[in-house]
Coordinates of C-alpha atoms in Angstrom, one line a residue:
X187 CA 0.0 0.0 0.0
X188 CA 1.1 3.0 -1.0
X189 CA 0.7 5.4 2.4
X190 CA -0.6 9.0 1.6
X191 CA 0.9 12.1 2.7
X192 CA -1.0 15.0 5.0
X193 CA 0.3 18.9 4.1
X194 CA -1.5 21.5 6.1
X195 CA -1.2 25.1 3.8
X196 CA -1.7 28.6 5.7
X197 CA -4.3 30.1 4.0
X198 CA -2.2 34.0 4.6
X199 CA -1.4 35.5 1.1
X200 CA -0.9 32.7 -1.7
X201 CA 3.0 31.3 -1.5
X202 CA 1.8 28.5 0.9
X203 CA -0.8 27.3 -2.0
X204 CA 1.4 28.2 -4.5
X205 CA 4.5 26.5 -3.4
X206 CA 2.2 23.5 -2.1
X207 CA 0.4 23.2 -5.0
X208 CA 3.8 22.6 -7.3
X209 CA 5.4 20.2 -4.8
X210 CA 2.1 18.0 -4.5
X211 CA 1.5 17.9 -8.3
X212 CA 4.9 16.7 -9.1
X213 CA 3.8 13.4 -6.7
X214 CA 1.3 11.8 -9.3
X215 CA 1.5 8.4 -7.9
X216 CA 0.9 9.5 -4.0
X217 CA -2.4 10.4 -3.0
X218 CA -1.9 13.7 -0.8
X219 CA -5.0 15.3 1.0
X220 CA -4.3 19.4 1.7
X221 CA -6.2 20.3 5.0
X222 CA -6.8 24.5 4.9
X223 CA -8.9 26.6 5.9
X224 CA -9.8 27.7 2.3
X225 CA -10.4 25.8 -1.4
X226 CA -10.1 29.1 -3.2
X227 CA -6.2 29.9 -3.2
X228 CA -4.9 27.1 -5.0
X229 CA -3.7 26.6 -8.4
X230 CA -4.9 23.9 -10.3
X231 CA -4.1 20.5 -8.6
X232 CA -3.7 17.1 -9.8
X233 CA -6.6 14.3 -9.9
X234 CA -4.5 12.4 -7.0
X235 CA -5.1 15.6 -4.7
X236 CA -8.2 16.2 -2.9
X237 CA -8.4 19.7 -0.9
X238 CA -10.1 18.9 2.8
X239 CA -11.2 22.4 4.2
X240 CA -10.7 22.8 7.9
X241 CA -11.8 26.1 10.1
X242 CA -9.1 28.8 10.7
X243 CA -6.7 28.1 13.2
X244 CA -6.0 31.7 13.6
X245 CA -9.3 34.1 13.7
X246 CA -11.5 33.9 16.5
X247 CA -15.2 32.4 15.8
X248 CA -18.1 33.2 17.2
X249 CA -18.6 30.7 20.4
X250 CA -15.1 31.6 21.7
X251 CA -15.2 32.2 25.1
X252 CA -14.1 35.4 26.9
X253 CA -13.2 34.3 30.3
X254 CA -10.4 32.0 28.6
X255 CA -8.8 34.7 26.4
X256 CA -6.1 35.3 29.1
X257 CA -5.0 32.3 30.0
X258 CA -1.4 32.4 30.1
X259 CA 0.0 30.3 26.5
X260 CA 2.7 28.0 27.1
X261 CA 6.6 29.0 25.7
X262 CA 5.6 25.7 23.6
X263 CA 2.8 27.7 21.5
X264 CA 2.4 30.5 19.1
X265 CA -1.2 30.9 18.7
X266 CA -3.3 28.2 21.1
X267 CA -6.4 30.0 22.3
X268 CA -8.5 28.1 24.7
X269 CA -12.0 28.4 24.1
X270 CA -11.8 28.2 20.2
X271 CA -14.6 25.2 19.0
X272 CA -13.2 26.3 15.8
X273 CA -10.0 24.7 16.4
X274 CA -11.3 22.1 17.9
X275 CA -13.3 21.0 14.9
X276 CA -9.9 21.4 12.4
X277 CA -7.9 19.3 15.0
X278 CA -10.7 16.5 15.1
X279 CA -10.6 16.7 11.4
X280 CA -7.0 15.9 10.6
X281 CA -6.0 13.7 13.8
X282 CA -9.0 11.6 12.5
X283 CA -7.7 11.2 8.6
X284 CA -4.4 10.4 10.5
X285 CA -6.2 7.0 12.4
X286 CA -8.3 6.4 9.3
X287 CA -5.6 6.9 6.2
X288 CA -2.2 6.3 8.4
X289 CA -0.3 8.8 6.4
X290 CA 3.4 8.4 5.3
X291 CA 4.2 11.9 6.2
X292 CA 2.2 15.4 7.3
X293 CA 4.0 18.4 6.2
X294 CA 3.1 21.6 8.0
X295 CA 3.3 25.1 6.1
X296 CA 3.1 25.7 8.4
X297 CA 2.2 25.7 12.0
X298 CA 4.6 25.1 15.1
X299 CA 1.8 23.5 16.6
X300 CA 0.5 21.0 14.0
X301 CA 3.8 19.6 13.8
X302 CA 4.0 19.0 17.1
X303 CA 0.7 17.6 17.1
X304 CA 1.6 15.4 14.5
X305 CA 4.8 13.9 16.3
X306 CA 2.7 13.3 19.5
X307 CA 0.2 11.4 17.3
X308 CA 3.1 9.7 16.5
X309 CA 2.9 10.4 12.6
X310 CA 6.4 11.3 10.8
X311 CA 6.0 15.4 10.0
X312 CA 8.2 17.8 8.0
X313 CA 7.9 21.1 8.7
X314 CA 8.3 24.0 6.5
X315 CA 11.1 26.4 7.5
X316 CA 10.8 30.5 6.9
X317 CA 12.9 33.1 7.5
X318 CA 12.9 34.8 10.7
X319 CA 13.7 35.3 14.5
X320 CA 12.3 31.0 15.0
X321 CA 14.5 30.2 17.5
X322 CA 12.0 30.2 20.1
X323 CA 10.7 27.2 22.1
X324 CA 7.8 26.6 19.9
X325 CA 9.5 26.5 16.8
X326 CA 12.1 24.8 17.7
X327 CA 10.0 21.9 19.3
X328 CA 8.7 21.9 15.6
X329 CA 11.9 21.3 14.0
X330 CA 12.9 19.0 16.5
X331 CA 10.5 16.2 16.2
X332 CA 10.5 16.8 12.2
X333 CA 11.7 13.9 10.3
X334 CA 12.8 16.8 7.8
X335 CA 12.2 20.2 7.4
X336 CA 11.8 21.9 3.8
X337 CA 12.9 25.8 3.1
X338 CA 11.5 27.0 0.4
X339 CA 14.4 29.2 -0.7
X340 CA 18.3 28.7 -1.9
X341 CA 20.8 27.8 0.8
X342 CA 22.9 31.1 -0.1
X343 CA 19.7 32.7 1.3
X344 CA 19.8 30.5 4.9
X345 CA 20.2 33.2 8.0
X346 CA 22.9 32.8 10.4
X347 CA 22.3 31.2 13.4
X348 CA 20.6 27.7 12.7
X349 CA 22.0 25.0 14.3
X350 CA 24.1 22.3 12.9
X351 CA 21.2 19.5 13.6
X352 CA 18.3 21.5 11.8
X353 CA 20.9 22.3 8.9
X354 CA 21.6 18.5 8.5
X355 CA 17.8 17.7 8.1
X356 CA 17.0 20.5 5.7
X357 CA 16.2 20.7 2.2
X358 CA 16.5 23.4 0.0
X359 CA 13.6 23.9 -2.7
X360 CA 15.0 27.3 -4.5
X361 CA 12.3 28.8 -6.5
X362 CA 9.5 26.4 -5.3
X363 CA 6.2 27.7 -6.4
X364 CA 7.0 30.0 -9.5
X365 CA 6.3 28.9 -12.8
X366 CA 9.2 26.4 -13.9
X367 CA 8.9 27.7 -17.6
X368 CA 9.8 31.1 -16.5
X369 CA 13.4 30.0 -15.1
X370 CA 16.2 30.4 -17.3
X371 CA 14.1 31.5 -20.4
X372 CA 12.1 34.6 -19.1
X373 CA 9.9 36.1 -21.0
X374 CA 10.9 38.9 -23.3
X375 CA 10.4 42.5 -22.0
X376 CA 9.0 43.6 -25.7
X377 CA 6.6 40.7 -25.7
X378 CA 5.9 41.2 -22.1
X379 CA 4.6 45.3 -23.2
X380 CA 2.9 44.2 -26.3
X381 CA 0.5 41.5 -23.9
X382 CA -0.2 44.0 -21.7
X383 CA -0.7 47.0 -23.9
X384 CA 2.3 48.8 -22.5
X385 CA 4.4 51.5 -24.3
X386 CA 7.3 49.4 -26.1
X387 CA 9.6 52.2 -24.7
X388 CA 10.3 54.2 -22.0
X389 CA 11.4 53.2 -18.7
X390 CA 8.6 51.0 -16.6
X391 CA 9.2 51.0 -12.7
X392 CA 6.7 48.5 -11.1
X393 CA 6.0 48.3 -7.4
X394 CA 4.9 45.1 -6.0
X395 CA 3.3 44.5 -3.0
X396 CA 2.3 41.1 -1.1
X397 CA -1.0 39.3 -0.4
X398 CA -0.7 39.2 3.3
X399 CA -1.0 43.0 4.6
X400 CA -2.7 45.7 4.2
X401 CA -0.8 47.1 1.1
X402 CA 2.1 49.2 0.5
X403 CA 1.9 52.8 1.5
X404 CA 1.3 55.3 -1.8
X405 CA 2.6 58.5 -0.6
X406 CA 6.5 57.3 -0.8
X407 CA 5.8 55.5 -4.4
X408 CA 4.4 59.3 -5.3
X409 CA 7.8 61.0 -4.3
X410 CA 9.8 58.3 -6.2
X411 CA 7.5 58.8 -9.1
X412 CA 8.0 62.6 -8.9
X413 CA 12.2 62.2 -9.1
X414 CA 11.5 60.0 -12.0
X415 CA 9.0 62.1 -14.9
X416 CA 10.3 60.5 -17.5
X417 CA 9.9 56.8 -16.1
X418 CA 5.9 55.2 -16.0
X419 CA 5.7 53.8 -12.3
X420 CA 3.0 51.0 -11.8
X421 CA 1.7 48.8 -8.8
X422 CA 0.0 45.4 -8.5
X423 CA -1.3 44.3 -5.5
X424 CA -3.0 46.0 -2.3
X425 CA -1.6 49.9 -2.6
X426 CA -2.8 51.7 1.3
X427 CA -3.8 55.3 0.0
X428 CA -3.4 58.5 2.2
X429 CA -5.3 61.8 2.4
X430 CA -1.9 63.8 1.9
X431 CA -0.7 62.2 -0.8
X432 CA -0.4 64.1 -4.6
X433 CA -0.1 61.4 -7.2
X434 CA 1.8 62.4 -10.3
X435 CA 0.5 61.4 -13.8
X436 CA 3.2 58.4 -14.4
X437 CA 2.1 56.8 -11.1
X438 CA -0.7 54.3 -12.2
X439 CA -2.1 51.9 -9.7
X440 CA -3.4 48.2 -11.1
X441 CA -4.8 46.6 -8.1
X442 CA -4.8 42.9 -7.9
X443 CA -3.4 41.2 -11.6
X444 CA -3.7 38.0 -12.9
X445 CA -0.3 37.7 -14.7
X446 CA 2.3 39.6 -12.1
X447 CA 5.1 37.4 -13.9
X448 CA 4.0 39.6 -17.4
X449 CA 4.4 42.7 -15.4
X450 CA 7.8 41.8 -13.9
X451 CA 9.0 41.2 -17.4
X452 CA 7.9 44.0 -18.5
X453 CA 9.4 46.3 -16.4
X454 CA 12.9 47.9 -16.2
X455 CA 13.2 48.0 -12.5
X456 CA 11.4 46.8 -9.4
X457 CA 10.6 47.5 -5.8
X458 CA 8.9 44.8 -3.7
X459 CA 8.0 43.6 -0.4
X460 CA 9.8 40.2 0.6
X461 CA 7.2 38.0 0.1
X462 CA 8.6 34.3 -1.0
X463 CA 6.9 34.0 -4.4
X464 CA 7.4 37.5 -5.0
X465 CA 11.3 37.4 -4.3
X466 CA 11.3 34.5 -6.4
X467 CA 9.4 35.9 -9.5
X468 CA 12.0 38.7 -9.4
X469 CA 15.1 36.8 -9.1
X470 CA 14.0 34.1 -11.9
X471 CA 14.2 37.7 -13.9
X472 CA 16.9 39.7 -13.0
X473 CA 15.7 43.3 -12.9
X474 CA 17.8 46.2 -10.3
X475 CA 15.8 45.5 -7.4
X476 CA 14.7 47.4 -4.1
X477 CA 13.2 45.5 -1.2
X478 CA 11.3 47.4 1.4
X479 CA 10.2 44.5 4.0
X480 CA 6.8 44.3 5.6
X481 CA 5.6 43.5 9.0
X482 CA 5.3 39.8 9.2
X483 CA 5.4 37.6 12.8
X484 CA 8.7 37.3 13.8
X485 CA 10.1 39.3 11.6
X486 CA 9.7 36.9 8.7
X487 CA 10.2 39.9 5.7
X488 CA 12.7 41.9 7.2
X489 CA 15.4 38.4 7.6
X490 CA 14.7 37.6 3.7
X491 CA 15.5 40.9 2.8
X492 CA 18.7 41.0 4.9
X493 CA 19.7 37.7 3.0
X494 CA 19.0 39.4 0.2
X495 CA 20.6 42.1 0.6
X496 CA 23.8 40.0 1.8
X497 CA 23.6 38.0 -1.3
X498 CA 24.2 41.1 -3.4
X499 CA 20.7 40.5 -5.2
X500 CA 18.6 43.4 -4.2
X501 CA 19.1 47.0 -2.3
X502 CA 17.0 46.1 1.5
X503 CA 15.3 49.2 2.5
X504 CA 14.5 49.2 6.1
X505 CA 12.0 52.0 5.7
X506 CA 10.1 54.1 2.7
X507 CA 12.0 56.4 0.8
X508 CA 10.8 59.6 2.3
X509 CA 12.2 62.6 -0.4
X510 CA 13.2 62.2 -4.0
X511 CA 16.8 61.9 -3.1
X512 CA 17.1 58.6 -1.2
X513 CA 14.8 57.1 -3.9
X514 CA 18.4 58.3 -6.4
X515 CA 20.3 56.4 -3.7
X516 CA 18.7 53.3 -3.3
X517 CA 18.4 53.0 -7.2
X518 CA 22.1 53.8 -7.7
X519 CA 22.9 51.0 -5.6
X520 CA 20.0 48.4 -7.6
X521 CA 21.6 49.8 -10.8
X522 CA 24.8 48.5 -9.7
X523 CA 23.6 44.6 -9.1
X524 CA 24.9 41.9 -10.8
X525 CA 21.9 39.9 -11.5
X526 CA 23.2 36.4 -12.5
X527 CA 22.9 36.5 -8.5
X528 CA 19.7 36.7 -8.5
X529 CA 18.8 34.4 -11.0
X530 CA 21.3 31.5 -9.2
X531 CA 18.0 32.1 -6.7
X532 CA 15.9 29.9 -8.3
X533 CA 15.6 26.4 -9.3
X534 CA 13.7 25.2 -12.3
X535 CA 13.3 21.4 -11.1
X536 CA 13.0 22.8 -6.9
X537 CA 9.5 21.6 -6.9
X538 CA 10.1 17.6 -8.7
X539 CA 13.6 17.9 -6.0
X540 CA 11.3 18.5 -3.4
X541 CA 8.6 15.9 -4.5
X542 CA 11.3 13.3 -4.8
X543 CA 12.8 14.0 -1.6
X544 CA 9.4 14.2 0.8
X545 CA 8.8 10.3 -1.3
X546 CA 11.6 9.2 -0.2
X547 CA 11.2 10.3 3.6
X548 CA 8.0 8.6 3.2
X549 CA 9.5 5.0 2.1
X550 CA 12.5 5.0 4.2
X551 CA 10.5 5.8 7.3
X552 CA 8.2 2.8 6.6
X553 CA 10.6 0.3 5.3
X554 CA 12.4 -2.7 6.9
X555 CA 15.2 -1.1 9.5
X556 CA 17.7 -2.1 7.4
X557 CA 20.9 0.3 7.5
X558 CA 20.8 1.4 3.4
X559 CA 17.4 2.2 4.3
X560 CA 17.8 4.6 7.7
X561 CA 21.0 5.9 6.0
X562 CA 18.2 7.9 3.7
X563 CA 16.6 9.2 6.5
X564 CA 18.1 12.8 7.5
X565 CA 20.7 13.3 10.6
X566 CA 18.6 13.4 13.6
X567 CA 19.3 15.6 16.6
X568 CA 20.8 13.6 19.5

């Protein structure tokens, strides 16, 4: 029998679905069930790949009760409310698919406390790794009873500080979640304008901002729009106007797109947040390249921009641009990037790698004991 594998997908902006959605569909012959908490979010999935929806783990429902909300949460947990029938119901759900379909694996993207649920229902987990300040109990209970742990991201981009036991479980999935086709054969800028209806020339600066905040603040893209006349300045994604703010007339905002790889190739430069599948979009690329990180829990954005930064593949901004001149400064520094870094950022087999090597977690961790077998299995922490 061929065991099925579990993978729990934050439903928060779309690089968990995205980057899910690749790594499951390059799996054809495993049946994989994805437990979140909505249907909606992911690409197209293969006939072997059934979506199970589960409440949210993370927004309070209606029945949850008030005299709980302070109880004191254990160093061991992020977000464990008491009270919450909500979670309740999602944990039912999945620790009963683990008695009924005894999965190979359960890969969390992720949740500190799923995984640890998962080891104590004594079911082999992986756990997705992000960048960030994770060193905390919970966490690293999480990457402590993972068979393996999965970053979605190149190892030139790994933060200082991990230790040597996570490092020798980990596996690196550069690029996961982008289109594949896009990697090493871009798509050409002219072609890019002419699907989009954009001038063929003239300099294009688009501004990029993430699926899981509130949007990126207008009034600095209008003072970087002013320094630049001659350049047309466009933004996808959530934009967070302000009554103060004085657009100039080569500062067009898009909204939500459905093609933001077209727009990337189609521009001349870019500034972004530091969301996974954005930085990957970007790098697969190669466009001078400003990152101004967003709030994310634990400081997720601000550690891949740092990386980033330290890799010599973008300019990190730790705040807006606030006059015309440090907009000229931060762009003399993106002009100056060599950009075969960036593209060494991406992977175009990451998500078949990744496939392969979560299969082969799952055999060896249900096979005979036999050394060749456990010698597949990654270092474990003593």
């Amino acid at each position: 029998m061929t065991r099925p594998i579990g993978y729990f997908v934050h439903h928060q902006g779309r690089g968990h679905a995205e980057r899910a959605a690749a790594i499951v569909n390059a799996m054809p012959q495993r049946p994989v069930t994805l437990f979140c908490a909505r249907d909606d979010i992911f690409p197209p999935l293969g006939t072997h790949v059934r979506v199970q929806t589960i409440p949210s783990l993370f927004e309070a429902p209606a029945d949850a009760a008030p005299a709980l909300a302070n109880v004191r949460t254990p160093t061991t947990l992020h977000c464990a409310p008491l009270g919450w029938g909500s979670i309740t119901r999602a944990i039912a759900t999945i620790t009963q698919w683990f008695d009924t379909a005894r999965p190979a694996l359960f890969v969390t993207d992720v949740s500190a406390e799923l995984a640890q649920l998962a080891r104590i229902a004594s079911i082999p987990c992986v756990s997705v790794l992000q960048h960030g300040d994770r060193d905390d109990a919970g966490h690293m209970a999480a990457y402590e009873a993972a068979l393996g742990i999965l970053a979605p991201y190149a190892p030139t981009l790994e933060q200082p500080g991990r230790p040597a036991w996570m490092l020798a479980k980990t596996h690196y999935a550069a690029g996961v979640g982008i289109d594949a086709a896009t990697i090493g054969a871009p798509i050409e800028k002219a072609a890019a304008r002419a699907a989009l209806g954009l001038p063929a020339s003239g300099e294009i600066v688009l501004v990029i901002a993430g699926g899981g905040g509130s949007g990126t603040p207008a009034t600095p893209l209008t003072l970087g729009a002013r320094a630049m006349p001659d350049a047309m300045w466009l933004t996808i994604g959530a934009v967070e106007r302000e009554w103060h703010e004085t657009m100039p007339g080569n500062l067009h905002h898009l909204g939500w797109v459905d093609c933001p790889a077209t727009y990337i190739a189609a521009a001349d430069r870019i500034v972004s947040s530091a969301g996974n599948t954005t930085v990957h979009m970007i790098a697969a690329a190669g466009r001078p390249w400003i990152v101004v990180p967003e709030w994310r829990y634990f400081d997720e954005q601000l550690w891949k921009a740092r990386m980033l930064d330290a890799a010599g593949a973008a300019v990190m901004l730790d705040h807006w641009p606030a006059h015309g001149g440090a907009w000229a400064a931060a762009w003399a520094r993106a002009d100056a990037l060599d950009l075969t870094r960036q593209r060494a950022l991406v992977n175009r087999d990451a998500a078949t790698d990744a496939a392969s090597w979560l299969c082969t977690l799952a055999d060896a961790a249900w096979a005979a004991p036999d050394v060749e077998i456990l010698s597949l299995l990654p270092e474990q922490h003593a």
